[in-house]
Tab-separated table of C-alpha atoms and ligand atoms in Angstrom:
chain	number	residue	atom	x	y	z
A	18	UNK	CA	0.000	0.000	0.000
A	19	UNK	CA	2.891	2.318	1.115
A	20	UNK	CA	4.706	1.207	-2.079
A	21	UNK	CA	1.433	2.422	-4.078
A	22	UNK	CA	1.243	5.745	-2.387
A	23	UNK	CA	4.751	6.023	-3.514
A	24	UNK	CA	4.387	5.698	-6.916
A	25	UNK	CA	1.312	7.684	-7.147
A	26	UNK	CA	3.858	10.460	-5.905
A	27	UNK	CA	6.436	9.731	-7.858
A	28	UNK	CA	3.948	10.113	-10.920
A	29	UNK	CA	3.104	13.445	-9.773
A	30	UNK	CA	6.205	14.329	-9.012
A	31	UNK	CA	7.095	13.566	-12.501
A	32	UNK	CA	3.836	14.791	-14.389
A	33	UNK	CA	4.868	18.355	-11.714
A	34	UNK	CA	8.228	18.494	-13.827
A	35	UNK	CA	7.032	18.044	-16.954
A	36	UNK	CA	4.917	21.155	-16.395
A	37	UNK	CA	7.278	22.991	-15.123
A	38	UNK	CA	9.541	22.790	-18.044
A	39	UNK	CA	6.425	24.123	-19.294
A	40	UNK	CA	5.499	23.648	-23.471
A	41	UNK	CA	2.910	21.181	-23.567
A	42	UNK	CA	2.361	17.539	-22.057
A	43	UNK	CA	3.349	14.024	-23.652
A	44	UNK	CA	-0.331	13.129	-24.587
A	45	UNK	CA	-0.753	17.048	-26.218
A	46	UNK	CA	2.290	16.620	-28.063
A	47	UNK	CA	2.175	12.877	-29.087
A	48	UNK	CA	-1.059	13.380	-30.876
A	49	UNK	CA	0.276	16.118	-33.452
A	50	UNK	CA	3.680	15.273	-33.522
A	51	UNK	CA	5.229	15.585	-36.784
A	52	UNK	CA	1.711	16.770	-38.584
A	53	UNK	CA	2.058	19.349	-41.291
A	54	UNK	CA	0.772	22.735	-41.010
A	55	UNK	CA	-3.226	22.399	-41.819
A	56	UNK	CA	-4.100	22.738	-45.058
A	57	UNK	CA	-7.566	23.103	-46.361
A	58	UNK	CA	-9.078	20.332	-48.124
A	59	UNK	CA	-6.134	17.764	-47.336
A	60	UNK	CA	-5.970	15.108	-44.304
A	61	UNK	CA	-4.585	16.189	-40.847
A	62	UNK	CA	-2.226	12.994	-41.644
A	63	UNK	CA	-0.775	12.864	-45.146
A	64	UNK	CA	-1.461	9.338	-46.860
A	65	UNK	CA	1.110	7.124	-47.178
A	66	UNK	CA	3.572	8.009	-50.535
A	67	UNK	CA	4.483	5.207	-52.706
A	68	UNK	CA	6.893	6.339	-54.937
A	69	UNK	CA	10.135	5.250	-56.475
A	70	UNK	CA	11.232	7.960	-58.246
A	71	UNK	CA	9.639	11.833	-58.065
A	72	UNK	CA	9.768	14.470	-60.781
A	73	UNK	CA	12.859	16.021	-61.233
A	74	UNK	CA	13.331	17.831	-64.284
A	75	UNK	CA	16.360	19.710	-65.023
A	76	UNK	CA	19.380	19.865	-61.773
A	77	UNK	CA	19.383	17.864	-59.138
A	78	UNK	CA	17.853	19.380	-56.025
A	79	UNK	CA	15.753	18.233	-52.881
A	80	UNK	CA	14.078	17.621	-51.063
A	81	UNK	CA	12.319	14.336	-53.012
A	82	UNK	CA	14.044	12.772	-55.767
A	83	UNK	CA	15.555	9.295	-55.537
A	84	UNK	CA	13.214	7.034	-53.178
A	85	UNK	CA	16.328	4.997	-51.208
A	86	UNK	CA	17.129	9.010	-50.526
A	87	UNK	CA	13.965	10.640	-49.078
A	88	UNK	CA	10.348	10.400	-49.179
A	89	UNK	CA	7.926	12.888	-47.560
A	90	UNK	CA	6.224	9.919	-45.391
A	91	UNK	CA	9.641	9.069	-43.637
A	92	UNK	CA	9.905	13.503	-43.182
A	93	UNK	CA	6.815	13.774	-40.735
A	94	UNK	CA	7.744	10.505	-39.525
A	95	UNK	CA	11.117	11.577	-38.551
A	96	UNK	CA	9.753	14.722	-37.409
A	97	UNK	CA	7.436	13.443	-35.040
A	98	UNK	CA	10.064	11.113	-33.545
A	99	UNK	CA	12.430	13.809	-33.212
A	100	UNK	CA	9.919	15.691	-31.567
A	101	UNK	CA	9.336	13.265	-28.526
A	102	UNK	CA	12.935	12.228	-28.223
A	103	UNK	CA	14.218	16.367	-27.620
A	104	UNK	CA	10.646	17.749	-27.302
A	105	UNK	CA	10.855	22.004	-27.723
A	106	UNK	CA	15.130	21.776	-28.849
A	107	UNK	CA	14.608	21.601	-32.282
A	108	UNK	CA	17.804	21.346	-34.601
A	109	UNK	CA	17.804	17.299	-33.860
A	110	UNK	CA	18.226	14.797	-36.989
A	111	UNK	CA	16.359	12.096	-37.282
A	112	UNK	CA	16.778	9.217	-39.471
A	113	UNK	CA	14.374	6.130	-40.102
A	114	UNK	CA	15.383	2.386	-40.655
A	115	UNK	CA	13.620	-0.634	-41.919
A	116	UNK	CA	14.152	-1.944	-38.489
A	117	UNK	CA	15.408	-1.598	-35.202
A	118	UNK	CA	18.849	-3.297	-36.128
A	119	UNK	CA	19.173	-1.425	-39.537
A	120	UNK	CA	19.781	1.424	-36.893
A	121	UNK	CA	21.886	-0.195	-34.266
A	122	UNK	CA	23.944	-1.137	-37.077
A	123	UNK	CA	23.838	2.305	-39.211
A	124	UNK	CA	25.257	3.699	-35.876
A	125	UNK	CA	28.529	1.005	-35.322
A	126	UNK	CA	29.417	0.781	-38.980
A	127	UNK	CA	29.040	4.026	-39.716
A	128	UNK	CA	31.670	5.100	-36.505
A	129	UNK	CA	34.094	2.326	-35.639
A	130	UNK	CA	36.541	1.863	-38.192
A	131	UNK	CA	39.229	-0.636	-37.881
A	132	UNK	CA	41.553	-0.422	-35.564
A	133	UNK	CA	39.176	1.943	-33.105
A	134	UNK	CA	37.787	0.096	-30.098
A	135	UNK	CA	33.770	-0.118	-29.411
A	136	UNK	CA	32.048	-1.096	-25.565
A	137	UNK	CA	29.210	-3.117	-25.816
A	138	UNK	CA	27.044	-3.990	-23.147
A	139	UNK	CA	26.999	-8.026	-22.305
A	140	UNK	CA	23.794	-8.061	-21.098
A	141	UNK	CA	22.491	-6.752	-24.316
A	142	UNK	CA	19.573	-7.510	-27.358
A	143	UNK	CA	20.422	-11.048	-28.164
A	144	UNK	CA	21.638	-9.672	-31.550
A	145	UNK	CA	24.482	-7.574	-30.381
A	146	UNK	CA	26.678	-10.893	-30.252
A	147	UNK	CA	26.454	-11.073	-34.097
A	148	UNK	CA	27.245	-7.034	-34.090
A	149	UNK	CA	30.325	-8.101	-32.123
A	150	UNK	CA	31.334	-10.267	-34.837
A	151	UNK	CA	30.591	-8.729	-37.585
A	152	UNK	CA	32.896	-5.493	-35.869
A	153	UNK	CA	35.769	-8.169	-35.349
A	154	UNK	CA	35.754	-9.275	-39.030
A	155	UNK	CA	36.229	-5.865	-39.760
A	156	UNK	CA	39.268	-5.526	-37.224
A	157	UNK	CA	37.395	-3.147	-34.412
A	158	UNK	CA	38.263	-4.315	-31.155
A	159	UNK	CA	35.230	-5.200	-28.911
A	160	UNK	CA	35.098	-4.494	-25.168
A	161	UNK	CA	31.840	-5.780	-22.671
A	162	UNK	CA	30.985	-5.285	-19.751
A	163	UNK	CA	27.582	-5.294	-17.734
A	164	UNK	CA	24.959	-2.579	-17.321
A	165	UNK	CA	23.937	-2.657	-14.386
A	166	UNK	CA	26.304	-0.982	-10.892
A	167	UNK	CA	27.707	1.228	-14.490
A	168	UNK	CA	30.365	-1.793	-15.103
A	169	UNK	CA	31.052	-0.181	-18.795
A	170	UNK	CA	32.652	2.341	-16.843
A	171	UNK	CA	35.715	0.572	-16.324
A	172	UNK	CA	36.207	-0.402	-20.166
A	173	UNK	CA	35.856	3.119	-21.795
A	174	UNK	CA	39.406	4.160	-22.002
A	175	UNK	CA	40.458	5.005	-24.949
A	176	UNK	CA	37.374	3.872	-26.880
A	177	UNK	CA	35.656	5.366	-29.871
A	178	UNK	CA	32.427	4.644	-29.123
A	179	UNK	CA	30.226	3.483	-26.168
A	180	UNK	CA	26.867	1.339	-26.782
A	181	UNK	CA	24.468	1.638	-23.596
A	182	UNK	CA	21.090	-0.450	-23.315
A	183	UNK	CA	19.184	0.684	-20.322
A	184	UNK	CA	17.072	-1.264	-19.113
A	185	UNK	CA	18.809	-3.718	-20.558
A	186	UNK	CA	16.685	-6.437	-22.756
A	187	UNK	CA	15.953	-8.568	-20.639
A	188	UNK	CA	17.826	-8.403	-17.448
A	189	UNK	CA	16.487	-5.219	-16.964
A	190	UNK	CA	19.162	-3.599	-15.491
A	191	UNK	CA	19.359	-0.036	-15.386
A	192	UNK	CA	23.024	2.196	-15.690
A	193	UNK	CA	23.372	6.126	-15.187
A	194	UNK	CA	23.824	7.450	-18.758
A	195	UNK	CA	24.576	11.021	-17.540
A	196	UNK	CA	27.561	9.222	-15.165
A	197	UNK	CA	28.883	7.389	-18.082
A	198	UNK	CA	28.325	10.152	-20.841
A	199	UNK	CA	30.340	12.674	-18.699
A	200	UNK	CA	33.193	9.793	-18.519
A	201	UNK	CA	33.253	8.956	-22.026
A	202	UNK	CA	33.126	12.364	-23.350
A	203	UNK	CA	35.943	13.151	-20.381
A	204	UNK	CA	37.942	11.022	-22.877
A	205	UNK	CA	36.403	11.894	-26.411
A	206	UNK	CA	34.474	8.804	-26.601
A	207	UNK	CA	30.987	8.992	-28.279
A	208	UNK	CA	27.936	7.772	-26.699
A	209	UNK	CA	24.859	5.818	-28.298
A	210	UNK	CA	21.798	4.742	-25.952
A	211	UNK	CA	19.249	1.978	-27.428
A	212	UNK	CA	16.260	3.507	-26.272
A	213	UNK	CA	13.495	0.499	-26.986
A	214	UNK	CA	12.324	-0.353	-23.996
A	215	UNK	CA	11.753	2.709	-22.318
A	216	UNK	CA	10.289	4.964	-25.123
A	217	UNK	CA	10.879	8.225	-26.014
A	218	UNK	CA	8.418	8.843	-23.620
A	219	UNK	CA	10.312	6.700	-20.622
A	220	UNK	CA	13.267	8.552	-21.326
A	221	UNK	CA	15.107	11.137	-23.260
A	222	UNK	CA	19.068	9.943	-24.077
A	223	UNK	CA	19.773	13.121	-26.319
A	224	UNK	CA	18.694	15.072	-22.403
A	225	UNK	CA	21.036	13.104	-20.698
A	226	UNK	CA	24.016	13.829	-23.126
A	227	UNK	CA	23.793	10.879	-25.292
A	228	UNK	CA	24.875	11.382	-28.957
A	229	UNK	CA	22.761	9.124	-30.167
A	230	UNK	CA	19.316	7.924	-29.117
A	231	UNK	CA	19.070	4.909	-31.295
A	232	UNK	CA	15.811	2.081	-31.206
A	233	UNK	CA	13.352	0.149	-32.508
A	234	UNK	CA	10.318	1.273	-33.317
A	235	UNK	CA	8.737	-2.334	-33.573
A	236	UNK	CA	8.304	-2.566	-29.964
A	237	UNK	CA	6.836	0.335	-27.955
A	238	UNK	CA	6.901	2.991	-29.829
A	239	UNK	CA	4.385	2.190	-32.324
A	240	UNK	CA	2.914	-1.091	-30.031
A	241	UNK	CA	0.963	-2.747	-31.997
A	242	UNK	CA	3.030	-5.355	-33.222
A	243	UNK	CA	2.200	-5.172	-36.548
A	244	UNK	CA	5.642	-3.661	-38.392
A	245	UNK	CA	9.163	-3.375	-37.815
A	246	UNK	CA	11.140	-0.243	-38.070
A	247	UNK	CA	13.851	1.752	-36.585
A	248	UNK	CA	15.448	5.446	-35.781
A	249	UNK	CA	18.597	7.176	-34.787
A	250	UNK	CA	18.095	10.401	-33.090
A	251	UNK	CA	21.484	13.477	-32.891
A	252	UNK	CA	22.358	16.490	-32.715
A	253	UNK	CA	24.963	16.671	-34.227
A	254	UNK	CA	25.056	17.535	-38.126
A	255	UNK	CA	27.724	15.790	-38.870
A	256	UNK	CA	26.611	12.796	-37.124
A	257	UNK	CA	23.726	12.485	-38.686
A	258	UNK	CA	24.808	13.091	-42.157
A	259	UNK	CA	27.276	9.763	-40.828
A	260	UNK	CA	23.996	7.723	-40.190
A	261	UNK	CA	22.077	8.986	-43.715
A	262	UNK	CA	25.027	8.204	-45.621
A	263	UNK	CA	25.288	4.677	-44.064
A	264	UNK	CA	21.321	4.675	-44.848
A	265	UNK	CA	21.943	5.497	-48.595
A	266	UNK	CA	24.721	2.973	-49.070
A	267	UNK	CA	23.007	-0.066	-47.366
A	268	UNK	CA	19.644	0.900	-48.471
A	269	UNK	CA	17.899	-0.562	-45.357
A	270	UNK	CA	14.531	1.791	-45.611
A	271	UNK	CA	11.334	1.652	-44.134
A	272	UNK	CA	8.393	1.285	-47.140
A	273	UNK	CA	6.114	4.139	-46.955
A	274	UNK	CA	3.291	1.775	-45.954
A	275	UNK	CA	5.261	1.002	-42.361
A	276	UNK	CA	6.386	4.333	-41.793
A	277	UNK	CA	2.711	6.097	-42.371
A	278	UNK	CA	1.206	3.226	-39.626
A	279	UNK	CA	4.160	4.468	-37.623
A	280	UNK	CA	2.987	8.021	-37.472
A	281	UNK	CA	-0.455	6.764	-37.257
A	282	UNK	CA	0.649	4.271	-34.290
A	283	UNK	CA	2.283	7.353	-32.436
A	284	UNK	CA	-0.612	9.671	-31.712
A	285	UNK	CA	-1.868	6.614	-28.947
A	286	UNK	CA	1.784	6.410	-27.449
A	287	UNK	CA	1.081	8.499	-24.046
A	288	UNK	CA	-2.350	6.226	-23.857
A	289	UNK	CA	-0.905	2.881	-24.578
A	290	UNK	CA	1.989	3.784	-22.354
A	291	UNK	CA	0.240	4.770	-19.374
A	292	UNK	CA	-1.579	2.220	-19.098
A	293	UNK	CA	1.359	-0.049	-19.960
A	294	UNK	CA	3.608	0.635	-17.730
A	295	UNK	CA	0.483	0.948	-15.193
A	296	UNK	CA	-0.027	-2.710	-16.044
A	297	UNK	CA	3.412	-3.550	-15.968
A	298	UNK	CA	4.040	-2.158	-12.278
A	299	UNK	CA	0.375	-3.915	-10.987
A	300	UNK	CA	1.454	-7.571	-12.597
A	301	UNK	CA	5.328	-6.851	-10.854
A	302	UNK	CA	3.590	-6.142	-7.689
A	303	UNK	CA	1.796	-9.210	-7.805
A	304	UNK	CA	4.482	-11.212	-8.917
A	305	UNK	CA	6.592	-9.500	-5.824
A	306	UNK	CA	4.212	-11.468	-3.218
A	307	UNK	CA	4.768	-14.852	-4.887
A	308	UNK	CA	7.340	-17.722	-3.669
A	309	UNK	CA	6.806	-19.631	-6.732
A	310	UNK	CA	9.102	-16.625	-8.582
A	311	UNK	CA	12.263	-15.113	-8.181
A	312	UNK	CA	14.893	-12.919	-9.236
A	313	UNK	CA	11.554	-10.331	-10.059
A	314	UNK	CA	12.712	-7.677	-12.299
A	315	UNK	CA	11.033	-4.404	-12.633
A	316	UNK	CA	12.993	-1.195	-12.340
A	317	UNK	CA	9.529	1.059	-11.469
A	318	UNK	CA	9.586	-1.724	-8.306
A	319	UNK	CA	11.028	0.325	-4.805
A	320	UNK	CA	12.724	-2.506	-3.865
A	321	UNK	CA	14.214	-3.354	-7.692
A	322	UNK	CA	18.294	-2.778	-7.621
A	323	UNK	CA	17.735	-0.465	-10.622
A	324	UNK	CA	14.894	1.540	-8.921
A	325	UNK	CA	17.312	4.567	-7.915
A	326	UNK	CA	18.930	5.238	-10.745
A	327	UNK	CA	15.937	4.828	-12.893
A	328	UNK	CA	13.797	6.970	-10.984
A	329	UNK	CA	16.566	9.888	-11.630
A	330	UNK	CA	16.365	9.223	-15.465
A	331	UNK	CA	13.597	7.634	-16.312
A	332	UNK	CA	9.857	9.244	-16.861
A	333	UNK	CA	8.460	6.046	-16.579
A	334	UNK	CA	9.791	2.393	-15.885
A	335	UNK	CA	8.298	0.835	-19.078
A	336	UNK	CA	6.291	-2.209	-19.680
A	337	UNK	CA	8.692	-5.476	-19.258
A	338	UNK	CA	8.699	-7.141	-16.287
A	339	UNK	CA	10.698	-10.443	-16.091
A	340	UNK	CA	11.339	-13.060	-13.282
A	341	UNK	CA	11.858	-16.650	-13.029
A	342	UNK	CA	10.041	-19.519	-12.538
A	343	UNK	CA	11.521	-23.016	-10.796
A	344	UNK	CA	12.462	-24.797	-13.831
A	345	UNK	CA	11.960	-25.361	-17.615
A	346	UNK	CA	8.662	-27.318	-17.297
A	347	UNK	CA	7.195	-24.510	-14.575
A	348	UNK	CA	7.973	-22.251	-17.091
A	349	UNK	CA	6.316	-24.089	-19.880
A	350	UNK	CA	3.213	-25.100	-17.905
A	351	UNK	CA	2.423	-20.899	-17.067
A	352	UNK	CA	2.656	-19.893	-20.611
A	353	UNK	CA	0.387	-22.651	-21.792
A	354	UNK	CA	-2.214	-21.733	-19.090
A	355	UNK	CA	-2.191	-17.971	-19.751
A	356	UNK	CA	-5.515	-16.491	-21.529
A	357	UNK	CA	-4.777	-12.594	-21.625
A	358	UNK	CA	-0.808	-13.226	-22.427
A	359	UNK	CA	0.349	-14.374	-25.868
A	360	UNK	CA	2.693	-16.510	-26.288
A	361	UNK	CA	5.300	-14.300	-28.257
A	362	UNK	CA	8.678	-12.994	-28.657
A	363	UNK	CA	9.363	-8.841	-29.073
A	364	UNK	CA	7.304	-6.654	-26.236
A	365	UNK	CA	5.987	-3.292	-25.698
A	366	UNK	CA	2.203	-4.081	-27.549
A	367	UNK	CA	-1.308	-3.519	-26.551
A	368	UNK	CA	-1.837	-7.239	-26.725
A	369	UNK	CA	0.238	-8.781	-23.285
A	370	UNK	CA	2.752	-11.029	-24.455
A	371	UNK	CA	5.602	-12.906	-22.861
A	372	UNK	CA	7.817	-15.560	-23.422
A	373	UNK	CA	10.335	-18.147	-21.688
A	374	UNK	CA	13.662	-16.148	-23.242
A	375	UNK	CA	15.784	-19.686	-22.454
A	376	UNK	CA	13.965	-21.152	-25.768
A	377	UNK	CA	16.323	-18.806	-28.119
A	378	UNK	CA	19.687	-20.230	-26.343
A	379	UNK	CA	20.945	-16.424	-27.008
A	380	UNK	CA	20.912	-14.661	-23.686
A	381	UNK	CA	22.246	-16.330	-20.681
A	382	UNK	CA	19.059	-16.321	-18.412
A	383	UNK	CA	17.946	-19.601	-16.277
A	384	UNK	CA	15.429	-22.214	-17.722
A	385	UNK	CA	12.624	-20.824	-16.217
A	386	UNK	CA	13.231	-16.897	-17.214
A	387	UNK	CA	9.893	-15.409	-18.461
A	388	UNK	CA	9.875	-11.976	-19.698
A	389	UNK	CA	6.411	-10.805	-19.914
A	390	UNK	CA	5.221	-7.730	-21.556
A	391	UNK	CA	2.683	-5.658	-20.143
A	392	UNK	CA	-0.522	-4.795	-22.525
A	393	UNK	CA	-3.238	-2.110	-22.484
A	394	UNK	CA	-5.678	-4.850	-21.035
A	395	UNK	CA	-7.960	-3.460	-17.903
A	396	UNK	CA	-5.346	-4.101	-14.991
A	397	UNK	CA	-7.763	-6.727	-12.835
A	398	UNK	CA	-7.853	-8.977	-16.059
A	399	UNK	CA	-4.187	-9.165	-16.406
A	400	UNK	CA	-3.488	-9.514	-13.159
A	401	UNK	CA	-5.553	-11.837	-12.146
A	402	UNK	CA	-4.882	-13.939	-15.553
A	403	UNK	CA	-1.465	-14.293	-14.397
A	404	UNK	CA	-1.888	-15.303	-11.226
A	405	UNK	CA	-4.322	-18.092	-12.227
A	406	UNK	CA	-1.962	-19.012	-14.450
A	407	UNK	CA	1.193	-19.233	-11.694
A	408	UNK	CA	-1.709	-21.521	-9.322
A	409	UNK	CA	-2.260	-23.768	-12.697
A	410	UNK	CA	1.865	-24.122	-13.461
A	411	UNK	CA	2.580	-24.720	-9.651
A	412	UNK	CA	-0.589	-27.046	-9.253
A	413	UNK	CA	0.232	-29.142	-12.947
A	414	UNK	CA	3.949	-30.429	-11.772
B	521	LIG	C1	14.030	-5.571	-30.713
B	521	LIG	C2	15.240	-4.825	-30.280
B	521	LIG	C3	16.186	-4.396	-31.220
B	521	LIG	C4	16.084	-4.757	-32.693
B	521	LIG	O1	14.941	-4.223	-33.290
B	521	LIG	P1	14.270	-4.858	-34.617
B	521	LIG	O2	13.235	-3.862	-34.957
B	521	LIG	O3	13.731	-6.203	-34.203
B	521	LIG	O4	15.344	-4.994	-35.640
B	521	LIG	C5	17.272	-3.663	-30.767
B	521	LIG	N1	17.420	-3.360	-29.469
B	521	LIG	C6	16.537	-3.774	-28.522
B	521	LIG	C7	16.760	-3.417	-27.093
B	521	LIG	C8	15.425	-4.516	-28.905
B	521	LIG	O5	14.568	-4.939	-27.976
């Protein structure tokens, strides 16, 4: 009860700041981001633009010409992004992807050249292994070290470029990106946050220093599991111009079709979110009074080990929650006896969804690891649809 009275606060507390900093609030912002001045006669929302090749008689100048290059779906896209990652800063690039690792990997290849050192995290998206090799074949040097207690801290020196994941996917641990940013710049390293989990909305990377704020916008961002896409958020010109290059020459673009539901996806962010990461913290609570699970995860938890620091960067804790179950078969029986929860990998959807994460062999979790995604279900549902499900896995054995 205590724990609930703190939150409430802490949500006030937080909704308190963001009017202070005054300009207007997440949900007045989300639902016009990146919209084009009003023009009579034409949607609020452009259609989507399918189009190869545009008109271009005589020299060669923008903004639409080649369609690998630009196209005026991915510009209010990419507006509206930029405007929730560094709301009222203006002068931020943003570039779309086809997906959330066209951007993660626009980012490394486009920086790291051989001979330069990169730090990854180790606790990372089960992808950034193959990153890691792919950097090696190309003779960059690779350093790891854990998110969570800010272990990357100790591997910087010297580096070109530092990769943070925070919360990490799916350990959920939590580092202080404004404590490592000031170390790597301290030493000219640049810094890149992945930003999926927690949203632009959960947390601004560019606001605490980051270079880049780099994610995928399958997952949260446009929740409704029904596309794949990704962005790379800087301020700096040069930077960016880095990542659009890298764009051009690899040609990994989102179709017109994906980026217009995109847009269309991310006037509902503040709504799905809320109720999300509402979802998220009831389920965790739950979960938290259970001795059928351990090693509960949820940084919006008091009691999580990442609860401090997030609660200094984050404006909200997300939607993942993971834990673990007894063994392989516990594990197996609670996902078959869930209702509300799909069975499913990727998170951050209006439809719950979890998995057991052992059944990919990529990130080194226990047998009975479940990371569950929270949903914009009514919260009594979920919760109680989970819990039924726990009494069916721990009655089945
Ligand atoms: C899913 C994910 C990615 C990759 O995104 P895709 O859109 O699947 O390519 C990268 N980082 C994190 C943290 C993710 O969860």
């Amino acid at each position: 009860m205590n724990d609930q009275a703190d939150q409430a606060d802490q949500a006030a507390t937080a909704a308190a700041g963001a009017a202070r900093t005054g300009g207007p609030g997440d949900g007045t912002r989300a639902v016009r981001a990146g919209l084009p001045e009003p023009v009579k006669n034409e949607p609020p929302l452009p259609g989507p633009v399918f189009a190869a090749h545009f008109h271009l008689p005589g020299d060669v100048t923008g903004p639409y010409t080649y369609g690998r290059d630009t196209n005026p779906t991915w510009t209010l896209l990419e507006r509206a992004i930029g405007e929730l990652e560094a709301p009222g800063q203006g002068g931020v690039d943003t570039i779309v992807f086809a997906s959330g690792m066209a951007a993660v990997s626009a980012v490394l290849l486009s920086q790291a050249r051989t001979g330069d050192t990169v730090v990854l995290p180790n606790d990372g998206y089960q992808a950034l292994p193959l990153v890691r090799e792919q950097l090696e074949a190309y003779g960059i040097h690779v350093r790891t070290a854990a998110t969570g207690d800010d272990g990357q801290l100790a591997v910087l020196s010297g580096a070109r470029l530092l990769w943070i994941e925070t919360p990490s996917n799916p350990g959920l641990d939590v580092c202080d990106v404004r404590r490592l940013v000031e170390a790597a710049h301290a030493g000219g390293t640049l810094v890149a946050v992945d930003n999926t989990l927690a949203t632009p909305l959960g947390q601004r990377p560019l606001e605490l220093g980051a270079d880049f704020s780099v994610a995928s916008g399958t997952k949260g961002l446009t929740g409704h599991g029904d596309l794949l896409l990704g962005y790379v958020v800087c301020r700096d010109p040069q930077l960016a111009a880095d990542v659009r290059r890298w764009r051009k020459i690899v040609g990994a673009i989102p179709g017109p079709m994906e980026a217009w539901l995109a847009h269309r996806s991310l006037a509902t962010i503040q709504l799905r979110a809320q109720r999300q990461w509402a979802n998220a913290l009831a389920v965790a609570e739950a979960l938290a009074d259970r001795t059928d699970v351990t090693g509960l995860r949820y940084p919006g938890l008091p009691a999580d080990p990442s609860h401090k620091t997030a609660a200094r960067q984050m404006r909200g804790f997300g939607s993942v929650v993971s834990f673990t179950l007894p063994d392989r078969e516990h594990a197996e029986r609670f996902m078959a006896a869930l209702h509300l929860v799909e069975d499913a990998t990727s998170f951050g959807g209006v439809r719950s969804t979890a998995e057991r994460r052992g059944r990919w062999g990529g990130d080194p979790v226990p047998e009975g690891f479940i990371r569950l995604s929270a949903g914009a279900e009514d919260t009594g549902d979920l919760v109680a649809d989970v819990l039924r499900a726990l009494d069916t896995a721990g009655a089945g054995a």
